[in-house]
Coordinates of C-alpha atoms in Angstrom, one line a residue:
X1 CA -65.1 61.8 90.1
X2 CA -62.9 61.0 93.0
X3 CA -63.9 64.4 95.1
X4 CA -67.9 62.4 95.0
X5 CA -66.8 59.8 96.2
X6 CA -69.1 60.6 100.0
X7 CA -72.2 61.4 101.0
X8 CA -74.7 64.5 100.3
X9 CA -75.8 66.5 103.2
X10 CA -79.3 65.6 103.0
X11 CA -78.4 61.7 103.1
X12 CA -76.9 62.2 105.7
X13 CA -79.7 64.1 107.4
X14 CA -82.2 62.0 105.9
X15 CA -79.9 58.7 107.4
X16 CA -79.8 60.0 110.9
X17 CA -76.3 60.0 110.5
X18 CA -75.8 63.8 112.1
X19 CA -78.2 62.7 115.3
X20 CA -80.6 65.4 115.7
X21 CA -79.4 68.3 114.4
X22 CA -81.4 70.5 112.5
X23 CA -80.2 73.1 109.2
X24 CA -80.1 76.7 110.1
X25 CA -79.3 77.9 106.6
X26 CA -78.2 77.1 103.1
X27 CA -80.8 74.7 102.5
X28 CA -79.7 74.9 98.6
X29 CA -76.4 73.2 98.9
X30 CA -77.6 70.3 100.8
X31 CA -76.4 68.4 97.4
X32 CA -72.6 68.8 98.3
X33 CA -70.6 65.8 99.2
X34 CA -69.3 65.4 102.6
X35 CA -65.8 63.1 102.0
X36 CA -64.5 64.1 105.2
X37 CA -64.8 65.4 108.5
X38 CA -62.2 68.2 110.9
X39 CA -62.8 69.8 113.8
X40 CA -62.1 73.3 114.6
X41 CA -60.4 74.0 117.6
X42 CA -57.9 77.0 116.6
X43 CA -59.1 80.5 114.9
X44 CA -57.0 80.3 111.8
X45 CA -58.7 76.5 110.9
X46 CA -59.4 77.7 107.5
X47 CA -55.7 77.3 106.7
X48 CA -56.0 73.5 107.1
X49 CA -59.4 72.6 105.6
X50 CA -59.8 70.4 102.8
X51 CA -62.4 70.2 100.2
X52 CA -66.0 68.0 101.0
X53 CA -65.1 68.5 104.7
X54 CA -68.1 69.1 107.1
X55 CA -66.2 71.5 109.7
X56 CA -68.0 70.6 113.5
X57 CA -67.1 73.3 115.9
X58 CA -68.4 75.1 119.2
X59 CA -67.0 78.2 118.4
X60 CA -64.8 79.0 121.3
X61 CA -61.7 80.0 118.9
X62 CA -63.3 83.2 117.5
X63 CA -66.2 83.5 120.2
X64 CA -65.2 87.1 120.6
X65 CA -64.0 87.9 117.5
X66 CA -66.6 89.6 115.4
X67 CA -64.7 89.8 112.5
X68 CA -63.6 86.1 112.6
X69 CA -67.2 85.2 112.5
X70 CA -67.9 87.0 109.7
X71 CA -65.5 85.5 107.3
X72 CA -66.0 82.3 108.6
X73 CA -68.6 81.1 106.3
X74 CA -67.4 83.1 103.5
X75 CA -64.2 81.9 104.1
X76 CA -65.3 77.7 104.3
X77 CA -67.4 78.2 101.0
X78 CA -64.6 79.8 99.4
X79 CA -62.2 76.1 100.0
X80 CA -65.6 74.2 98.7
X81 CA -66.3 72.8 102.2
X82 CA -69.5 70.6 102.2
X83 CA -71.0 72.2 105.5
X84 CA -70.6 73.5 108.7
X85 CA -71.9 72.2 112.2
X86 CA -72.2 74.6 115.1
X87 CA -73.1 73.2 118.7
X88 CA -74.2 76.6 120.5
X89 CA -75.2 76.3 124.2
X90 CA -71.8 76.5 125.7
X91 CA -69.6 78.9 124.3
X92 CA -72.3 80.8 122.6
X93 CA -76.0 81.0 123.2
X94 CA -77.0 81.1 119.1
X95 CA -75.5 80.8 116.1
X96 CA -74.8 83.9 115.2
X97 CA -76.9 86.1 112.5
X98 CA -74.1 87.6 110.3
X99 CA -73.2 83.8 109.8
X100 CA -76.5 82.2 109.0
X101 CA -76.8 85.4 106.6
X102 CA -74.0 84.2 104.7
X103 CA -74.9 80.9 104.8
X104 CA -78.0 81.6 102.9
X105 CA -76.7 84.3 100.7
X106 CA -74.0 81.4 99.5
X107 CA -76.0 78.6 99.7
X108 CA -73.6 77.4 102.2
X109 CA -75.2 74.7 104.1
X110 CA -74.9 75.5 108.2
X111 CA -76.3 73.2 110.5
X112 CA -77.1 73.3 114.3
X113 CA -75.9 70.6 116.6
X114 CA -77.7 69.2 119.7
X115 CA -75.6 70.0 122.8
X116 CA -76.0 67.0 123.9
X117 CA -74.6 65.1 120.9
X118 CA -70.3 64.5 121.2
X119 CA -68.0 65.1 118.0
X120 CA -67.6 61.4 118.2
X121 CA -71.1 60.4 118.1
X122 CA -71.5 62.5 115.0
X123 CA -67.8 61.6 113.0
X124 CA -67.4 57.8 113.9
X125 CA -71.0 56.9 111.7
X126 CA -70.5 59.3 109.1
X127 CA -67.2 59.0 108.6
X128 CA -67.8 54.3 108.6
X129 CA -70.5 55.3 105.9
X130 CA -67.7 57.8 103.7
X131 CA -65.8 54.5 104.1
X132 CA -68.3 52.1 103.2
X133 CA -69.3 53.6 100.2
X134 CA -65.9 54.8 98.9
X135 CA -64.9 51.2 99.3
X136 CA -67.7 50.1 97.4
X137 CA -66.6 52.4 94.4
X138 CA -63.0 51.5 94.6
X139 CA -64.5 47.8 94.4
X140 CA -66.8 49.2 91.6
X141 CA -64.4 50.6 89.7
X142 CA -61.5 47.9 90.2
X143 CA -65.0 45.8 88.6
X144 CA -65.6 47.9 85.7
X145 CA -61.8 47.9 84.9
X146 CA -61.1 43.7 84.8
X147 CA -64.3 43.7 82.8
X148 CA -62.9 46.1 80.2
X149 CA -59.4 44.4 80.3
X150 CA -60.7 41.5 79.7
X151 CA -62.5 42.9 76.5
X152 CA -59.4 43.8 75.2
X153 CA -57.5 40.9 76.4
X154 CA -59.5 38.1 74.8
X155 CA -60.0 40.0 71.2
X156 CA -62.7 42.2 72.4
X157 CA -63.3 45.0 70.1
X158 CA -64.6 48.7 70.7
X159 CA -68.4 47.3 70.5
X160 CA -67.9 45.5 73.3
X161 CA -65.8 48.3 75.0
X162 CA -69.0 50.7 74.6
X163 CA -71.7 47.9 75.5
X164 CA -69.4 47.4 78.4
X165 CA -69.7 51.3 79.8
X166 CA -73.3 51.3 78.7
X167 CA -74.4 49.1 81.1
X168 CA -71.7 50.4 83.7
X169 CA -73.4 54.4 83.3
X170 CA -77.1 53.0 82.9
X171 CA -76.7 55.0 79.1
X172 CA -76.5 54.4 75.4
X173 CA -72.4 54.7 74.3
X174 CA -71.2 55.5 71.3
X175 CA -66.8 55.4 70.2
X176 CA -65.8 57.0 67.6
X177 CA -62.4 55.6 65.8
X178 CA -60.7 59.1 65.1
X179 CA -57.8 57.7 63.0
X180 CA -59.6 54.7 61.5
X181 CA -62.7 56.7 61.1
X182 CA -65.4 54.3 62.3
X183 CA -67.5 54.0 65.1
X184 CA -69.1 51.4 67.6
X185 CA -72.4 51.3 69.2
X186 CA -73.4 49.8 72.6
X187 CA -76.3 46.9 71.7
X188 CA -78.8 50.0 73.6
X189 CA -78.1 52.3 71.2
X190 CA -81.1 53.1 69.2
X191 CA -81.5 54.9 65.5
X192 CA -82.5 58.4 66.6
X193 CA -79.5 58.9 68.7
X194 CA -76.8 57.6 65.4
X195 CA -78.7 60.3 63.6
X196 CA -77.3 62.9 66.3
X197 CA -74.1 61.4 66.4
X198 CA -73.9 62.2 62.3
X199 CA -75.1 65.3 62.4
X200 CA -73.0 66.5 65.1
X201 CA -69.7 64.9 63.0
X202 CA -70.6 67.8 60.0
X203 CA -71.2 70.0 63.0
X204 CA -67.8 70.3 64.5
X205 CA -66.8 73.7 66.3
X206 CA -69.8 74.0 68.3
X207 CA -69.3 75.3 71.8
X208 CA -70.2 73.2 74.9
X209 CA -73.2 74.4 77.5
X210 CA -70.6 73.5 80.3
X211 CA -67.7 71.2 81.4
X212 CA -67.0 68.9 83.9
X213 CA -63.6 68.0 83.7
X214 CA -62.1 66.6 80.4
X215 CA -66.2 65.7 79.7
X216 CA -68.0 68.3 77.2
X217 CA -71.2 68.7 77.4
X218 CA -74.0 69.4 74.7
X219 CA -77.6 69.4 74.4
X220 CA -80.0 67.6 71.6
X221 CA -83.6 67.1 70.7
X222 CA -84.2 62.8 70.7
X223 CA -87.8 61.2 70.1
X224 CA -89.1 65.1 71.2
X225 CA -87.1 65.1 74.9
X226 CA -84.3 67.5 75.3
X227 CA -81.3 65.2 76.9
X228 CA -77.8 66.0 77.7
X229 CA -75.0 64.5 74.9
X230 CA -71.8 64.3 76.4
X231 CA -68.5 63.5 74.7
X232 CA -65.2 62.7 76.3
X233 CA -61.8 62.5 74.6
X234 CA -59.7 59.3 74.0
X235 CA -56.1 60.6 74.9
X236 CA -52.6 59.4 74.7
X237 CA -49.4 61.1 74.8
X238 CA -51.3 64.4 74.7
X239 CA -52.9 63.1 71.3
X240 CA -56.5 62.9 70.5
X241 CA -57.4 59.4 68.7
X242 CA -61.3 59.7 69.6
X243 CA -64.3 60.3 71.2
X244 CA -66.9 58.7 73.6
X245 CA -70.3 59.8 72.8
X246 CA -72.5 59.7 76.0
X247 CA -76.0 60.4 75.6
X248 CA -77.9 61.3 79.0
X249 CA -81.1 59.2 78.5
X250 CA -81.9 57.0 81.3
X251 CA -80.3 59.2 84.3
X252 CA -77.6 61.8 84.7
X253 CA -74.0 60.7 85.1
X254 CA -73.1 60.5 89.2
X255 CA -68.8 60.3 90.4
X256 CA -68.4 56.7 89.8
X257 CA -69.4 57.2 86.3
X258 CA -67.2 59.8 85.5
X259 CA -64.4 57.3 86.7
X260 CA -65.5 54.6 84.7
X261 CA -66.0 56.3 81.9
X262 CA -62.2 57.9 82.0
X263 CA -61.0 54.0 83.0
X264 CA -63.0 53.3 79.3
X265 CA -61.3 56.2 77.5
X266 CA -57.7 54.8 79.2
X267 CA -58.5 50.7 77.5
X268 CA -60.2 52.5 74.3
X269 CA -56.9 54.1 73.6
X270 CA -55.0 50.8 74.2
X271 CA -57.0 49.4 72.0
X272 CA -56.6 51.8 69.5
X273 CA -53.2 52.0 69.9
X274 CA -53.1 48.7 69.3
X275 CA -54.8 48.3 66.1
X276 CA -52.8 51.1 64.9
X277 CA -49.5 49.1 65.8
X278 CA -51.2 46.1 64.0
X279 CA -52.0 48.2 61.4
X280 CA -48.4 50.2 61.2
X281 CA -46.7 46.5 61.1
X282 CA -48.9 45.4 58.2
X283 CA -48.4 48.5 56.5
X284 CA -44.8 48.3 56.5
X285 CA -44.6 44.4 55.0
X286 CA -46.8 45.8 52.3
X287 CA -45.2 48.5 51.2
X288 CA -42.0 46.4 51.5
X289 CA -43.6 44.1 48.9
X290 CA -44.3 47.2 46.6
X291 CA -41.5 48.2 46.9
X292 CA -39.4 45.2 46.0
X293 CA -41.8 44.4 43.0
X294 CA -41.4 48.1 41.6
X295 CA -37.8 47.5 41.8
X296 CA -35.3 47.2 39.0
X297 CA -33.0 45.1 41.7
X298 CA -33.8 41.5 40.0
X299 CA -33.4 39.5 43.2
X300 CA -35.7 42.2 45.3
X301 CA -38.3 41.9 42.5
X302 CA -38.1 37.6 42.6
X303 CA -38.3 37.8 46.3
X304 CA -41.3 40.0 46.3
X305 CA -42.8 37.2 43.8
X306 CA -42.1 34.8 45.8
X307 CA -43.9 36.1 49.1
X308 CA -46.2 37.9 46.3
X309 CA -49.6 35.8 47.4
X310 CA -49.2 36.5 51.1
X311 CA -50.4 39.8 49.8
X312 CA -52.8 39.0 46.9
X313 CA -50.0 39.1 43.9
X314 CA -51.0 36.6 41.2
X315 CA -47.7 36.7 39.1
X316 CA -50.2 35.0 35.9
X317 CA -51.7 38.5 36.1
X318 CA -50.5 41.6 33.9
X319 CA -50.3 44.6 36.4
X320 CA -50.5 48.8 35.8
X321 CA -49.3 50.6 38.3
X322 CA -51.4 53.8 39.2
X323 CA -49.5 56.3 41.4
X324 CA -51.6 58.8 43.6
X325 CA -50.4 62.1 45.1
X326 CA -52.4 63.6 48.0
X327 CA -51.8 67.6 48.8
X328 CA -53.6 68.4 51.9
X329 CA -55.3 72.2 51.6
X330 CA -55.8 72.9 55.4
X331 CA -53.2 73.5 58.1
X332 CA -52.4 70.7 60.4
X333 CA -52.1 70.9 64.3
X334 CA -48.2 69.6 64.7
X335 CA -49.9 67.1 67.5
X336 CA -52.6 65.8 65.8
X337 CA -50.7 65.6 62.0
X338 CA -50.0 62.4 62.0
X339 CA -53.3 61.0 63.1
X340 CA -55.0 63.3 60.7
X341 CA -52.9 62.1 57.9
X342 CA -53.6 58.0 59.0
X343 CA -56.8 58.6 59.0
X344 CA -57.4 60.3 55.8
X345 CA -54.9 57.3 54.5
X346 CA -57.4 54.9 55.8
X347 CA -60.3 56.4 54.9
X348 CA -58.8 56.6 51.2
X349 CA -58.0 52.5 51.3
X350 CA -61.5 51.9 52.3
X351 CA -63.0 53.7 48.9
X352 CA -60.4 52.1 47.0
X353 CA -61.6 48.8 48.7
X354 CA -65.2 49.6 48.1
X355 CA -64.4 51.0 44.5
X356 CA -62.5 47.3 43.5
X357 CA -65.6 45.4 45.0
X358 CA -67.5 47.2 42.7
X359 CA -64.8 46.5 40.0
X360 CA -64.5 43.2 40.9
X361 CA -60.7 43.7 40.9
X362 CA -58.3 42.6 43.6
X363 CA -56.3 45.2 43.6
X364 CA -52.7 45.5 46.0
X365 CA -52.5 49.0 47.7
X366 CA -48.9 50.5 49.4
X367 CA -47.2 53.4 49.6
X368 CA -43.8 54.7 47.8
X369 CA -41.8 58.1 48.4
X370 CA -45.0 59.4 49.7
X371 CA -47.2 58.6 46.8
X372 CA -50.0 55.7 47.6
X373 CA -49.4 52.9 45.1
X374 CA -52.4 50.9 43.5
X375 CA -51.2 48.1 41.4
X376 CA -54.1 46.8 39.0
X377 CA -54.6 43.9 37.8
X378 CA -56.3 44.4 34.0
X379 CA -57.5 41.5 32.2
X380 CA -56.1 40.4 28.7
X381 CA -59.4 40.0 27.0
X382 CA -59.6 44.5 27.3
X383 CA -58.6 45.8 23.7
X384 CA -58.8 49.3 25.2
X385 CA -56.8 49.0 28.5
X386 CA -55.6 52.4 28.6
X387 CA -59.6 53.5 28.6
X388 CA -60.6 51.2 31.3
X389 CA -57.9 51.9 33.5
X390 CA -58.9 55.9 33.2
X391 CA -62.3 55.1 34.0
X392 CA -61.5 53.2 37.2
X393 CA -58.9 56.2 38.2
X394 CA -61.2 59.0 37.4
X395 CA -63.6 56.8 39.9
X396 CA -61.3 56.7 42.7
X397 CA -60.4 60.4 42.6
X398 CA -63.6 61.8 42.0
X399 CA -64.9 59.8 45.1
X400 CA -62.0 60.3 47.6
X401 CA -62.1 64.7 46.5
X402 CA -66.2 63.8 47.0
X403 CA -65.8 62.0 50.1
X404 CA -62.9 63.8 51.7
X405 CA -62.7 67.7 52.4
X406 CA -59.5 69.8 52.0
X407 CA -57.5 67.1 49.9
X408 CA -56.7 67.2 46.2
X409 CA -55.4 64.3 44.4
X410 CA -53.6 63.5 41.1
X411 CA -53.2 60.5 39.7
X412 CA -51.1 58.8 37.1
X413 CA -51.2 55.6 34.9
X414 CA -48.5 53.9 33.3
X415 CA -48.8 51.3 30.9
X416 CA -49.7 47.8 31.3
X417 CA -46.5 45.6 30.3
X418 CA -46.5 41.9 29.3
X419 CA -43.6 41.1 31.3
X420 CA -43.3 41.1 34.7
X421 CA -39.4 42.2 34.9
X422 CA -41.2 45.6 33.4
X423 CA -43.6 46.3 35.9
X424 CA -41.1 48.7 37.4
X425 CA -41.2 50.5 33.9
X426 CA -45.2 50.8 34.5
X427 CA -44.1 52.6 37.9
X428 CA -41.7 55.0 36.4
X429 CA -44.6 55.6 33.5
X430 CA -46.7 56.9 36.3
X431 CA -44.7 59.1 38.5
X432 CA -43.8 60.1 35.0
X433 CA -47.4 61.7 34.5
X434 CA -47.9 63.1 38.3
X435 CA -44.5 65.1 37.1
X436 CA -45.7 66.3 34.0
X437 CA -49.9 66.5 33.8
X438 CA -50.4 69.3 35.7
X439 CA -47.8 71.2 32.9
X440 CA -49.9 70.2 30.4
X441 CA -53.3 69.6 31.4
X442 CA -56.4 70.2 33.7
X443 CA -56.9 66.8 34.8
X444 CA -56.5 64.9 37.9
X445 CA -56.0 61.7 36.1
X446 CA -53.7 60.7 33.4
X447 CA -52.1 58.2 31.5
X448 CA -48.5 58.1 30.5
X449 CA -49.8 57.9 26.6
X450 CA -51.4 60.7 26.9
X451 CA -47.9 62.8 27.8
X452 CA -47.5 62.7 23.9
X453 CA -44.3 64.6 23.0
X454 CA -44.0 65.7 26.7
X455 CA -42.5 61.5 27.4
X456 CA -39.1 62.2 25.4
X457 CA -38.2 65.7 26.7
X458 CA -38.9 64.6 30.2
X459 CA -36.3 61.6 29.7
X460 CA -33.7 65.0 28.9
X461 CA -34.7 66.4 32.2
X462 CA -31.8 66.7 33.8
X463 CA -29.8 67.1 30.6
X464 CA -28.2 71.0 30.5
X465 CA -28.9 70.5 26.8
X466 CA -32.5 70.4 26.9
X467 CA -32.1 74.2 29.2
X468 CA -29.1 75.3 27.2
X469 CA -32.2 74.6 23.9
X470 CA -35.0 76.8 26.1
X471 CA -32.5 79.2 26.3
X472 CA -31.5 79.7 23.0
X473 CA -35.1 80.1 21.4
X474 CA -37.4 81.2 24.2
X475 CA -35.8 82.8 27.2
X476 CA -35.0 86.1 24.6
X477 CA -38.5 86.3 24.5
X478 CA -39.5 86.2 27.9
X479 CA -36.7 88.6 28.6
X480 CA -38.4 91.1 26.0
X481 CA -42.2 90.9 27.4
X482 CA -40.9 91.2 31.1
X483 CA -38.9 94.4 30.1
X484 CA -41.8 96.0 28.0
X485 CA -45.1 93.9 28.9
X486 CA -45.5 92.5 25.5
X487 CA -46.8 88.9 24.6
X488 CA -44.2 87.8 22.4
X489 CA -44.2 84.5 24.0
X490 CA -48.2 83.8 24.5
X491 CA -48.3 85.4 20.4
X492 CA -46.3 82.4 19.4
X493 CA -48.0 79.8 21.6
X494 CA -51.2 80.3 19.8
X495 CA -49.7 80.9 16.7
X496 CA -49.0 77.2 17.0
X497 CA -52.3 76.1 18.5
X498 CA -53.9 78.0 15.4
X499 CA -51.7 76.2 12.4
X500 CA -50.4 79.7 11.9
X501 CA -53.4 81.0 10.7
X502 CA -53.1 84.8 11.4
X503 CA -57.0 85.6 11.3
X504 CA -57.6 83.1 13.8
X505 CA -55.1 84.5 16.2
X506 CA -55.8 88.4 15.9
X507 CA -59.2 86.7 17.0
X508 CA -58.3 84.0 19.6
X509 CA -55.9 87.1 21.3
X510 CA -58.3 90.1 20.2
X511 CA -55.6 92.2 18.7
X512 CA -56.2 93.0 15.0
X513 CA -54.6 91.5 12.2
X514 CA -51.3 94.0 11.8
X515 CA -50.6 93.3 15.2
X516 CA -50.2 89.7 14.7
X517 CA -47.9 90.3 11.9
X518 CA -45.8 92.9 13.8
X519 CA -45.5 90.3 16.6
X520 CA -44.1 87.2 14.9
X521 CA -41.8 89.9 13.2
X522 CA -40.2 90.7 16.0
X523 CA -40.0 87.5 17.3
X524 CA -38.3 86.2 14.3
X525 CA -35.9 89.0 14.8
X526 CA -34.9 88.8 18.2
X527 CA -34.7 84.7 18.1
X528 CA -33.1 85.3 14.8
X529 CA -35.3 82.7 12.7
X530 CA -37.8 82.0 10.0
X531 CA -40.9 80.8 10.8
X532 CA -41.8 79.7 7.3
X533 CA -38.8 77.6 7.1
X534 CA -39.9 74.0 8.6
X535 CA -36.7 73.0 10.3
X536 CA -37.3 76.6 12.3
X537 CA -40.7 76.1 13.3
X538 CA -40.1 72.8 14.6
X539 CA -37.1 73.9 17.2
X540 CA -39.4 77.1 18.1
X541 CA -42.5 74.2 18.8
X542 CA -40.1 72.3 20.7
X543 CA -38.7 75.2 23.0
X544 CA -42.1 76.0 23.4
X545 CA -42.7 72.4 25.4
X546 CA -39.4 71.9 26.5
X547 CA -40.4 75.6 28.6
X548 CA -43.4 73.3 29.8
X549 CA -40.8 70.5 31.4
X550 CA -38.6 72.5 32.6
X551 CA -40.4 75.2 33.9

């Protein structure tokens, strides 16, 4: 980081860069960076000291002031100074001991000047090396920057983008692809280390051992040494769209590293975000296409024909539409929704890819009023189409609820049609069983043949008929059990599933026999019917699964 960008203490001891002078105290923090150097000539200096200075001063200011020289040290540690220089001999005769006892206690580093020695002759060569070597960064880091642009520039991808830091921080890089949900390896990335990078993915939520920065680090256990993993976030307009993976194992991370690593997670998000635009732009044409073919507009379905192969549409082919709905269980962050929601999207097109590999379909994949769209090619030579095309869709959802967490999915199937002017009638069979399944059934997959019955009520729908017919035979008895918590309503339900067979629904409800026959009694009262009369039964059946539609 920037603050670094100097010279330790002991270098500059250890270069002859501070002449002869000698440390007094606070050996420990010879490690902090000097970036600057002041000169105190007035008692209040601490009000205009910057951090990494190394503060050179005689002491005349506060000379007499006991206090003053107390909270000196105190006071420079305190503003992260990198060290003081006293030059005693003049002013005072020795450093004094209530200041070298801070300096100790703090780890504050306080060194002794030679009286001989000038400010300048100490400032002019430490200050030309500070220069030297924040130059050299700047030049280092301007470096490191073309070299990723260029990446990027001339169709570099984020392999090359990690290869590129790894050889800039002397470590194995890993990026991780938060909305497409893949990852890239620098070529010195070795086996033991993916496995860490995996098991840390199922181990989200774990606390970092400290933080420097925006950079998080973690420990882990690779070929028996214990080595620092450190992972840094991919930003962009305060959203998260991934990670860089650094793992410690050739030398810890110094300032310019940081700096090249945050230049990396600044290109990586270009990158991303540029995919992503690709991606959105590609997205959209696609879903245009679906769109238009699905339609009953003739000249936006021939138009979609006509551009059909740009997108894998062979118009020889006979096409059913499967329509998926995707309910996501856990709460979303508002600033991450969207890229949750992409990437779960992608990671549900690359099962489907995988899944019509397997199939050896080419399948075309979009999305329509917020249900993903697979249309299917299905060969003639299938007598049973409607089994095959359940097969494949009970494949695809029990994958995507096995591979993804805190999603549920339905699916529906319409019909494969000879004509291609009815493919929109496949589409409208499919929403058609996302609407009604769940009434009816326990599955996350079905077909529009298997609605039954359930496929002419749900054409009355919006009819006031079809609820003015609920009414009329079931709502009386819904009306009774809420009053006086009978089951009028469940009684007649399984008086249907059981052919009317009174024995086998005293025992399917566990209520004796009587009871059963006091029920439908009533029931025939209040609805004012005859159950043994066959036009009856049929409008009390049909309320029954009307309630089911409606409801």
């Amino acid at each position: 980081m920037n603050k670094e960008i100097g010279i330790s203490v002991k270098e500059a001891l250890n270069n002859n860069l501070l002449a002869d002078t000698i440390v007094v105290a606070g050996e420990r923090g010879l490690d902090r960076i000097i970036t600057r150097v002041n000169i105190m000539e007035v008692p209040d200096i601490v009000n205009w000291v910057k951090e990494g200075e190394l503060l050179l001063t005689t002491v005349y200011s506060i000379r007499d002031d006991l206090k003053a020289q107390e909270r000196l040290i105190p006071e420079l540690d305190r503003r992260n100074l990198a060290a003081v220089g006293i030059k005693p001999g003049r002013y005072i005769k020795d450093i004094p001991d209530v200041m070298i006892d801070a300096a100790n206690r703090l780890n504050f580093p306080l060194l002794k000047l030679p009286l001989e020695v000038s400010f300048p002759d100490i400032m002019l060569p430490l200050l030309d090396e500070i220069f030297n070597r924040q130059a050299a960064f700047f030049k280092r880091m301007d470096d490191a920057h073309r070299r990723l642009m260029e990446i990027v520039l001339t169709g570099g991808n984020l392999g090359d983008i990690s290869t590129a830091l790894s050889k800039s921080v002397s470590n194995p890089v890993l990026i991780k692809d938060d909305v497409f949900d893949t990852f890239a390896k620098s070529q010195n990335f070795e086996d033991e280390l993916f496995s860490d990078f995996k098991l840390t993915e199922h181990k989200r939520g774990i606390k970092p051992i400290k933080t420097v920065g925006r950079f998080e680090y973690y420990t882990c256990n690779i070929n028996s040494n214990r080595i620092n993993r450190i992972v840094l976030p991919i930003i962009s307009d305060g959203k998260i769209y991934g990670r860089i993976f650094i793992y410690e194992e050739t030398s810890p991370l110094k300032g310019l590293d940081y700096s090249v690593l945050e230049r990396g997670a600044t290109i990586a998000a270009f990158y991303m975000l540029k995919e992503r635009s690709v991606l959105e732009v590609e997205t959209r044409h696609k879903n245009e296409f679906v769109d238009d073919l699905l339609s009953q507009d003739y000249s936006q379905k021939r138009s979609a024909i006509e551009r059909g192969p740009l997108f894998g549409y062979n118009s020889n082919k006979h096409y059913a539409v499967m329509a998926m709905e995707i309910n996501f269980q856990k709460h979303l962050k508002p600033k991450s929704e969207d890229i949750e929601i992409t990437r779960i999207r992608n990671q549900i097109i690359r099962i489907l890819d995988n899944i019509m590999l397997e199939s050896q379909k080419k399948a075309i994949m979009g999305v329509k009023s917020e249900n993903m769209i697979i249309l299917l090619p299905i060969d003639n030579e299938i007598k049973d189409k409607k089994n095959k095309l359940c097969q494949i869709g009970e494949k695809i959802v029990n994958r995507i609820m096995q591979d993804i967490q805190d999603i549920t999915v339905l699916m529906g199937i319409g019909r494969v049609y000879e004509n291609l002017e009815d493919l929109s009638k496949s589409y409208q069979d499919a929403k058609k069983a996302i609407a009604i399944g769940p009434n009816i059934t326990d599955k996350k997959v079905v077909h529009f043949d298997d609605l039954g019955i359930y496929r002419l009520l749900y054409q009355q729908i919006e009819h006031e008929e079809l609820i003015r017919f609920y009414k009329q035979f079931i709502d009386p008895l819904e009306t009774y059990d809420n009053k006086r918590g009978t089951e009028l309503v469940k009684t007649l339900e399984t008086y249907f599933e059981c052919n009317g067979n009174f024995k086998k629904i005293s025992k399917k409800l566990f209520v004796h026999y009587n009871t059963v026959l006091y029920r439908l009694n009533k029931i025939q009262k209040i609805v004012d019917i005859n159950l043994d009369n066959p036009h009856d039964r049929l409008n009390m059946e049909m309320a029954l699964r009307t309630k089911r539609v409606i409801k």
